[in-house]
mmCIF file of C-alpha atoms and ligand atoms in Angstrom:
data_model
loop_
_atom_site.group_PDB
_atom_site.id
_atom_site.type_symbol
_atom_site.label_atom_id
_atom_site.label_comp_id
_atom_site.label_asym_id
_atom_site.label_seq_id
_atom_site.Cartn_x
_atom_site.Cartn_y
_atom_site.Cartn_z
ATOM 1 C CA UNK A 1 -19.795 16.343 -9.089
ATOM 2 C CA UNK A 2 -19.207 13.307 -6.900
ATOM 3 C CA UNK A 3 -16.971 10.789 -8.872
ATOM 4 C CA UNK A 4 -18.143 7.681 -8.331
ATOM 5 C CA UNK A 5 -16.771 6.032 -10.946
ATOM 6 C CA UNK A 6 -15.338 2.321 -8.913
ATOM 7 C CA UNK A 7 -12.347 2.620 -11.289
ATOM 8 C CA UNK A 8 -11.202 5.227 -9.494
ATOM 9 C CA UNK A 9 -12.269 4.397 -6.052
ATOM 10 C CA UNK A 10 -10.540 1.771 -6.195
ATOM 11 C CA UNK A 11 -7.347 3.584 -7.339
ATOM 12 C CA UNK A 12 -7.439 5.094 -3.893
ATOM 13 C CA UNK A 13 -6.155 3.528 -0.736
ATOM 14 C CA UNK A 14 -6.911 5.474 2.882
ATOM 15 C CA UNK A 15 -4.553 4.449 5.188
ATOM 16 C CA UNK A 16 -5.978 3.994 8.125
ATOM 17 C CA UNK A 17 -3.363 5.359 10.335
ATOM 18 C CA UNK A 18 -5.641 5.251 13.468
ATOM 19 C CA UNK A 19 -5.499 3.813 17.451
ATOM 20 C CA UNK A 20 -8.620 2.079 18.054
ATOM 21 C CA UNK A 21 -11.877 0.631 16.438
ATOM 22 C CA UNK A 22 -14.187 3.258 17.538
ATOM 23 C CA UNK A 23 -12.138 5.810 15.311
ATOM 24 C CA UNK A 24 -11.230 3.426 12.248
ATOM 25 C CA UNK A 25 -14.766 2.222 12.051
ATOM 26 C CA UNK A 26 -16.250 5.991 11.796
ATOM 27 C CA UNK A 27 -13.519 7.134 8.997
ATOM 28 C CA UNK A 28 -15.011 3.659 6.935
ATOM 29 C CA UNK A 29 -18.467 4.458 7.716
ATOM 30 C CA UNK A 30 -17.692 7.985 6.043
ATOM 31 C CA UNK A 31 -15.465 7.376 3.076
ATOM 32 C CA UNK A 32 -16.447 3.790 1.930
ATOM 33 C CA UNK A 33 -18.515 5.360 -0.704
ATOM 34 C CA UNK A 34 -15.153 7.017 -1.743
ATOM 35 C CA UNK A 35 -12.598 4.961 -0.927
ATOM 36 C CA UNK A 36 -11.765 1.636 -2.509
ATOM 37 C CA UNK A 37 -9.645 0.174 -0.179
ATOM 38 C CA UNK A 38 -8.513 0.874 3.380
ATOM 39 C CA UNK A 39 -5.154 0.267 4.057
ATOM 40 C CA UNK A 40 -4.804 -1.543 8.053
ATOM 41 C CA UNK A 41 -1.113 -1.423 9.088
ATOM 42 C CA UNK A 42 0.847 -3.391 12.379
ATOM 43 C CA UNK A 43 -0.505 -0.525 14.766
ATOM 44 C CA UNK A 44 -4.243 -0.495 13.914
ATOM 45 C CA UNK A 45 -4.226 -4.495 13.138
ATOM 46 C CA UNK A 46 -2.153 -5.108 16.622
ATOM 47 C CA UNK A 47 -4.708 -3.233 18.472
ATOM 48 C CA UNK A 48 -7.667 -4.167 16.663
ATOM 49 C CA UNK A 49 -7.160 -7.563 15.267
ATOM 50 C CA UNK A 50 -9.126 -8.887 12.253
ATOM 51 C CA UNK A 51 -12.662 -7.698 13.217
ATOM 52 C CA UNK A 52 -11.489 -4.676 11.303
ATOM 53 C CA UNK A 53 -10.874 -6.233 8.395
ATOM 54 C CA UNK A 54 -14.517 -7.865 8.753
ATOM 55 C CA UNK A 55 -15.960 -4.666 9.497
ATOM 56 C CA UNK A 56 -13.724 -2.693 6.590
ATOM 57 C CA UNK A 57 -15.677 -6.073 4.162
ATOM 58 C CA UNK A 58 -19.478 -5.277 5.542
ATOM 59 C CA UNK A 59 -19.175 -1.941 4.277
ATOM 60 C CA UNK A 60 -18.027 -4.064 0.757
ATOM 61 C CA UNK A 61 -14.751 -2.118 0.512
ATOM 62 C CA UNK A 62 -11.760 -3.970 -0.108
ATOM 63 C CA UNK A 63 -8.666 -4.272 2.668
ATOM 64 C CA UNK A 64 -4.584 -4.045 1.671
ATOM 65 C CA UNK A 65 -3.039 -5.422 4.746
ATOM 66 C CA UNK A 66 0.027 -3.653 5.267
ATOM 67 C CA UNK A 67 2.008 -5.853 7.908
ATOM 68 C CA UNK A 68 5.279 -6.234 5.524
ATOM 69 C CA UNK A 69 5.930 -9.887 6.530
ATOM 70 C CA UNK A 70 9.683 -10.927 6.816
ATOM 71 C CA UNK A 71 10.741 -14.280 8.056
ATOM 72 C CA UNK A 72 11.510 -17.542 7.392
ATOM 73 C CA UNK A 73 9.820 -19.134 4.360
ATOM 74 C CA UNK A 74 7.445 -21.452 6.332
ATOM 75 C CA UNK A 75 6.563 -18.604 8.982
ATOM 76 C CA UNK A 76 5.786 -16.222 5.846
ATOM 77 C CA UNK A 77 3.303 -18.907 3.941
ATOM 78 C CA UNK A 78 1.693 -19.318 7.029
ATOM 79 C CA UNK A 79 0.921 -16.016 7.988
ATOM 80 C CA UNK A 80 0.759 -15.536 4.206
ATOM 81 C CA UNK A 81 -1.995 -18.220 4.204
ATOM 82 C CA UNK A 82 -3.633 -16.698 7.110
ATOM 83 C CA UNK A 83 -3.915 -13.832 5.743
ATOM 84 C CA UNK A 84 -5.686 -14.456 2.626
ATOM 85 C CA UNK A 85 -8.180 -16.175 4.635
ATOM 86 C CA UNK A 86 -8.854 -13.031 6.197
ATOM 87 C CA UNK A 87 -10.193 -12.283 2.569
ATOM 88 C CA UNK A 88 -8.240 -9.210 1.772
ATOM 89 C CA UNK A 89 -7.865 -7.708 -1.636
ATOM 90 C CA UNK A 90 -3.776 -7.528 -1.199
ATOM 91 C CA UNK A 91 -0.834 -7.937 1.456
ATOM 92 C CA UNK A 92 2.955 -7.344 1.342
ATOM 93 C CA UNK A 93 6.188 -8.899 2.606
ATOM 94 C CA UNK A 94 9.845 -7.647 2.552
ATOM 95 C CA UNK A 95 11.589 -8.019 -0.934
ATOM 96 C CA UNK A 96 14.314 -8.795 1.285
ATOM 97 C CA UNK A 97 13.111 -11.654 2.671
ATOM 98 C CA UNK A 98 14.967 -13.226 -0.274
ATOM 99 C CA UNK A 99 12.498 -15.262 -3.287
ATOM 100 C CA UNK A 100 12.395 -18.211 -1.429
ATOM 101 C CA UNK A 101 10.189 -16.243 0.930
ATOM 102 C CA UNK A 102 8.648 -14.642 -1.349
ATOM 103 C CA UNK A 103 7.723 -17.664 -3.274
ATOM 104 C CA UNK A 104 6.740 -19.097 0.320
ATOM 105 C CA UNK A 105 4.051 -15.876 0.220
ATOM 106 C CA UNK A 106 2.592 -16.628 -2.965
ATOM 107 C CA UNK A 107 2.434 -20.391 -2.174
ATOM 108 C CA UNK A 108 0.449 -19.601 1.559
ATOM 109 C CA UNK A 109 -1.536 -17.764 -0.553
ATOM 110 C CA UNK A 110 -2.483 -20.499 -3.190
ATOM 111 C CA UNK A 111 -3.290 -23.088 -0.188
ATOM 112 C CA UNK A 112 -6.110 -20.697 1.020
ATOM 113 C CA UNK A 113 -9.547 -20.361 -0.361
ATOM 114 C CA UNK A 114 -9.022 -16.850 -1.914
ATOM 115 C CA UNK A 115 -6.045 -17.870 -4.472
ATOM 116 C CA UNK A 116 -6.294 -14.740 -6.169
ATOM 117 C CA UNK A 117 -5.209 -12.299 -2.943
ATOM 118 C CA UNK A 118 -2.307 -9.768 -4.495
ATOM 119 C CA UNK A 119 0.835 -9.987 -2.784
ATOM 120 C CA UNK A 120 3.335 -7.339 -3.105
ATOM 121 C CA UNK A 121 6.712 -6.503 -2.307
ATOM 122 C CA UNK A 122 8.464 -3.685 -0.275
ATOM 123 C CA UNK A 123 11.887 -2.925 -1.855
ATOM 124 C CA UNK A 124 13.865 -0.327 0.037
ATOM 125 C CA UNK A 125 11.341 1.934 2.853
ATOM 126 C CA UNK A 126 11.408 5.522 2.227
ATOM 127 C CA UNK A 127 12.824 6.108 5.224
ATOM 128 C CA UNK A 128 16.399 4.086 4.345
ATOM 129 C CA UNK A 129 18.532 7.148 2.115
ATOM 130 C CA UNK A 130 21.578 6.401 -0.149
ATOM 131 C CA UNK A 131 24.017 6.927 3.203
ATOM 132 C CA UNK A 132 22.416 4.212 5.443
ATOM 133 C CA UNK A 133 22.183 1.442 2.802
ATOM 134 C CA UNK A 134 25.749 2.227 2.544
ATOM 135 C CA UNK A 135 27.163 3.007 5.782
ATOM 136 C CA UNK A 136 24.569 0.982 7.981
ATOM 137 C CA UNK A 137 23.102 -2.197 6.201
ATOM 138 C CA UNK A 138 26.160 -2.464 4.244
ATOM 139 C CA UNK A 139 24.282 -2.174 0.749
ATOM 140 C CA UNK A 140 26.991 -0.892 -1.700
ATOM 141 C CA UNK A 141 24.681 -0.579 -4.623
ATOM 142 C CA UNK A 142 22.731 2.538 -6.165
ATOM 143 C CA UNK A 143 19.702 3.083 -4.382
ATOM 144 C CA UNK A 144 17.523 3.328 -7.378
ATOM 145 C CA UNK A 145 19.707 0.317 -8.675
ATOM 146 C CA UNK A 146 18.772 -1.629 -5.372
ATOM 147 C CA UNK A 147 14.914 -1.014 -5.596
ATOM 148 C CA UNK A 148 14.992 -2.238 -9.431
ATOM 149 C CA UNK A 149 16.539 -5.276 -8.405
ATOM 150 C CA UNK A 150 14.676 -6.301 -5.828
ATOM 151 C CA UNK A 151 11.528 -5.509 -7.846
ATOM 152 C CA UNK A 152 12.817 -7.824 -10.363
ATOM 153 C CA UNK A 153 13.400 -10.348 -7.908
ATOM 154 C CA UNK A 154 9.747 -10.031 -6.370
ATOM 155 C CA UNK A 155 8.542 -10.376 -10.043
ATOM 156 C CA UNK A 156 10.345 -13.728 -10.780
ATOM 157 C CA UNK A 157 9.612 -14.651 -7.901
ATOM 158 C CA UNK A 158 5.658 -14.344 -8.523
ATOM 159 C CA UNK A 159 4.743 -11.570 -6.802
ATOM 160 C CA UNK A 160 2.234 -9.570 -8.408
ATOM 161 C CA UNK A 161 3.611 -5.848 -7.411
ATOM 162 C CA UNK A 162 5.801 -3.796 -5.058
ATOM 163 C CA UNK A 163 4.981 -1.013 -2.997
ATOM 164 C CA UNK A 164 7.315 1.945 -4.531
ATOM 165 C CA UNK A 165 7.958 5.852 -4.233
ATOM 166 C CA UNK A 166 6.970 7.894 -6.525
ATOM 167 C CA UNK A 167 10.169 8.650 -7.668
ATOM 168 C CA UNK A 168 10.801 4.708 -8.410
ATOM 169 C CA UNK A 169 7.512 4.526 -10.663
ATOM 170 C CA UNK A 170 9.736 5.092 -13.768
ATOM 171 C CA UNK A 171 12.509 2.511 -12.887
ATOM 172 C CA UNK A 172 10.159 0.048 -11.792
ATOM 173 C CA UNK A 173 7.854 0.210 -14.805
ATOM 174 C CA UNK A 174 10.971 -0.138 -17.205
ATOM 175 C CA UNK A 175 12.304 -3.416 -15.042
ATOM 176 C CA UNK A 176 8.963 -4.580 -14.546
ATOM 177 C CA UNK A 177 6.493 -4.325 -17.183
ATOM 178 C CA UNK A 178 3.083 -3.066 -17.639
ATOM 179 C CA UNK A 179 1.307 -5.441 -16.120
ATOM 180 C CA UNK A 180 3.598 -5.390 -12.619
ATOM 181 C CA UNK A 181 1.468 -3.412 -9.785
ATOM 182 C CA UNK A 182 2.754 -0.554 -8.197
ATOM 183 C CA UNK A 183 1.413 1.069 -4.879
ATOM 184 C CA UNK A 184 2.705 4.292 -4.566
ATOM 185 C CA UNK A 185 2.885 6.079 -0.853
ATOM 186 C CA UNK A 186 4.700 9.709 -0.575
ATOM 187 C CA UNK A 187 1.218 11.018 -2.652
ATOM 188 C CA UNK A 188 0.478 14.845 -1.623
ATOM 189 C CA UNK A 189 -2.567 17.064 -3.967
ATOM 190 C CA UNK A 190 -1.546 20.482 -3.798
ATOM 191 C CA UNK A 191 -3.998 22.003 -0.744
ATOM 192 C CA UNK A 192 -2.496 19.222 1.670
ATOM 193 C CA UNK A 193 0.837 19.968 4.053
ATOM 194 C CA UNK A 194 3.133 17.634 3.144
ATOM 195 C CA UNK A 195 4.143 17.201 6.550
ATOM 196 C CA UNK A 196 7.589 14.457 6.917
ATOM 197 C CA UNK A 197 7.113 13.354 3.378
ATOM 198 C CA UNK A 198 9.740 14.286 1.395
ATOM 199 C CA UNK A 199 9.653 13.333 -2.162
ATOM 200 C CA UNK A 200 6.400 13.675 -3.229
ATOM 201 C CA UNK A 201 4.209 13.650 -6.106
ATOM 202 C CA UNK A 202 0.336 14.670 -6.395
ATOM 203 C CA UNK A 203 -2.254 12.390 -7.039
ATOM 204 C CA UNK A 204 -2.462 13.055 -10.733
ATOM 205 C CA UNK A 205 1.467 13.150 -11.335
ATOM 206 C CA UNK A 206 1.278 9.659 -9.522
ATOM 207 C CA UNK A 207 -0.994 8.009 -11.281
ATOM 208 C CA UNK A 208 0.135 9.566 -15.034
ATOM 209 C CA UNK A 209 3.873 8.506 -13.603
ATOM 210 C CA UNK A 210 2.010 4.608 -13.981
ATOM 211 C CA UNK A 211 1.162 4.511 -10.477
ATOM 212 C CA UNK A 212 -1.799 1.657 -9.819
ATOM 213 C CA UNK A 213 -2.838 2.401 -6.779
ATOM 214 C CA UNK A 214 -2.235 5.670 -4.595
ATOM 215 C CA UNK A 215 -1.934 5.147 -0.581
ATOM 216 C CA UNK A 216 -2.834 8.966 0.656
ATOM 217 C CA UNK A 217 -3.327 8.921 4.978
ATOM 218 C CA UNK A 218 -3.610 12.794 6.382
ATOM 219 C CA UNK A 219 -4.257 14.740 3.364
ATOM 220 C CA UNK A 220 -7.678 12.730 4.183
ATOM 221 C CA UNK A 221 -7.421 12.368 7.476
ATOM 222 C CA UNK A 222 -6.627 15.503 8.734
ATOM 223 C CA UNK A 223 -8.770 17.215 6.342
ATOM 224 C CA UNK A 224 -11.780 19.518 8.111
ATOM 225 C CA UNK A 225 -13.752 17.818 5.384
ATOM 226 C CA UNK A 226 -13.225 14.434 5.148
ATOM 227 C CA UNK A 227 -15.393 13.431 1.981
ATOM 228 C CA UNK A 228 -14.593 16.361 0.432
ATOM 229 C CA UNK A 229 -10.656 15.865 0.362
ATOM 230 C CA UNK A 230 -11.496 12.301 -0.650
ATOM 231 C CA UNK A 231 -13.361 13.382 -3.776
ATOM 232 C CA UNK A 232 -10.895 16.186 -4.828
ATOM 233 C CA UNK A 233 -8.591 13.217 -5.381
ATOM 234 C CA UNK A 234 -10.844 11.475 -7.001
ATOM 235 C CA UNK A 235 -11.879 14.048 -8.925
ATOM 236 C CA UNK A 236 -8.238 14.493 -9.320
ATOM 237 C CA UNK A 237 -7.045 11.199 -10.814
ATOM 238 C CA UNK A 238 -9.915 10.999 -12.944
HETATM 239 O O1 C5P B 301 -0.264 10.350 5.914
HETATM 240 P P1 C5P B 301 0.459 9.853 4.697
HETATM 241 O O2 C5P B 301 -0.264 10.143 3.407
HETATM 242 O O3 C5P B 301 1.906 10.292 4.667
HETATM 243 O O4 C5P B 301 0.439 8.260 4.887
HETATM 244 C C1 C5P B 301 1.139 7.397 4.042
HETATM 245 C C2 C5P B 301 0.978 5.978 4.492
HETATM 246 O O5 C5P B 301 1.781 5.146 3.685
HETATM 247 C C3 C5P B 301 1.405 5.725 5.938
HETATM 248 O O6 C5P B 301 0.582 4.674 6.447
HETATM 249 C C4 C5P B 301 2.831 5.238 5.803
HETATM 250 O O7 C5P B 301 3.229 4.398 6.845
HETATM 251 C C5 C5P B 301 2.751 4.466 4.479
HETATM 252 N N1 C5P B 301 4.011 4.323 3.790
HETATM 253 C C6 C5P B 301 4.795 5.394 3.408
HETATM 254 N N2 C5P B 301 5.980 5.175 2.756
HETATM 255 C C7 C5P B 301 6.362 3.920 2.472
HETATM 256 C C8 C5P B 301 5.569 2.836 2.832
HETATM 257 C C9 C5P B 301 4.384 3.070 3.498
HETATM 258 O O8 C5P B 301 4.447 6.533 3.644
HETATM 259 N N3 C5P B 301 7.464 3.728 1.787
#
């Protein structure tokens, strides 16, 4: 049985890890009646510009705009600003970018005409380990000690959610609350190759972990059946 349930759809985020507008535009013409939300990163949006984002919106599914701002405050609320007039469901800047960035974010946001876009926060990327906090950016603290704090710090700051590992769900949750968002990439069911993701959860171990929103790219992607992996997920987390 298809699961159509929006709930769910809209649990789901496709990233649209993709080179040009011919091939993003048929993956949204074939999974916007199972995916929620596309998610359009710096490649894809740096090729493409916004007229993916309008196109992702005719099909009346719902864009997070993955472009991790980080810069000064009045660079962020602009682009911050700009992008909320692009009408997209949620965007996210660096944690590290320091609150009064992050506050400039939330501010850009609340000068557009769509006040209620969902900015999150990136804490540490998946890709930074425990030895080049340490060794490189000259981070001393706990990685999992790092992440909660900078979650914190997005919260106070009034950031709605962070994007987070699976492994940081727990942490996050206990720092954060209930009612913080958390976007969880790193999400692999058990049929798909997990390829260079290394600590991964499934779907379902995601969202019972108190994931939000699951980002999933080639488990979908590279599936032979595209709709078909789409609704196992679905069917999945429901
Ligand atoms: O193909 P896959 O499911 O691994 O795609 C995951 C998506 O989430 C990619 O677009 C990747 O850049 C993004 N992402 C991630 N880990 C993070 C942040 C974003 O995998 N910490």
């Amino acid at each position: 049985m298809i699961n159509k349930n929006p709930k769910n759809k809209d649990k789901l985020v496709l990233a649209l890890d993709v080179e040009s507008f011919e091939e993003a535009k048929k993956i949204v013409d074939e999974l916007h009646d199972y995916v929620g939300i596309f998610k359009v990163g710096k490649q894809l949006f740096t090729k493409v510009g916004p007229k993916i984002v309008e196109y992702i919106h005719s099909k009346k599914a719902k864009v997070f705009l993955d472009l991790k701002y980080h810069d000064i405050p009045n660079t962020v609320q602009g682009a911050s600003k700009a992008a909320a007039e692009l009408g997209v469901f949620m965007f996210n800047v660096h944690c590290v970018g320091g609150s009064e960035m992050m506050k400039a974010a939330i501010s850009g946001v609340k000068s557009s005409k769509n006040k209620d876009t969902i900015v999150l926060g990136v804490t540490v990327l998946t890709s930074i380990n425990e030895e080049i906090l340490r060794d490189e950016i000259h981070v001393t603290d706990i990685l999992a000690d790092y992440v909660a704090h900078l979650a914190l710090l997005a919260k106070n700051a009034g950031l709605q959610g962070v994007v987070a590992s699976p492994k940081e769900i727990k942490l996050i949750r206990e720092e954060c609350g209930k009612d913080f968002i958390i976007l969880t990439p790193g999400v692999r069911p058990e049929w798909a190759a997990a390829g260079d993701q290394k600590r991964v959860m499934t779907p379902k171990e995601a969202i019972d972990a108190g994931a939000d929103y699951i980002v999933v790219g080639r488990p979908i992607l590279a599936a032979k059946d595209r709709k078909e992996a789409a609704k196992k997920i679905l069917e999945e987390i429901g």
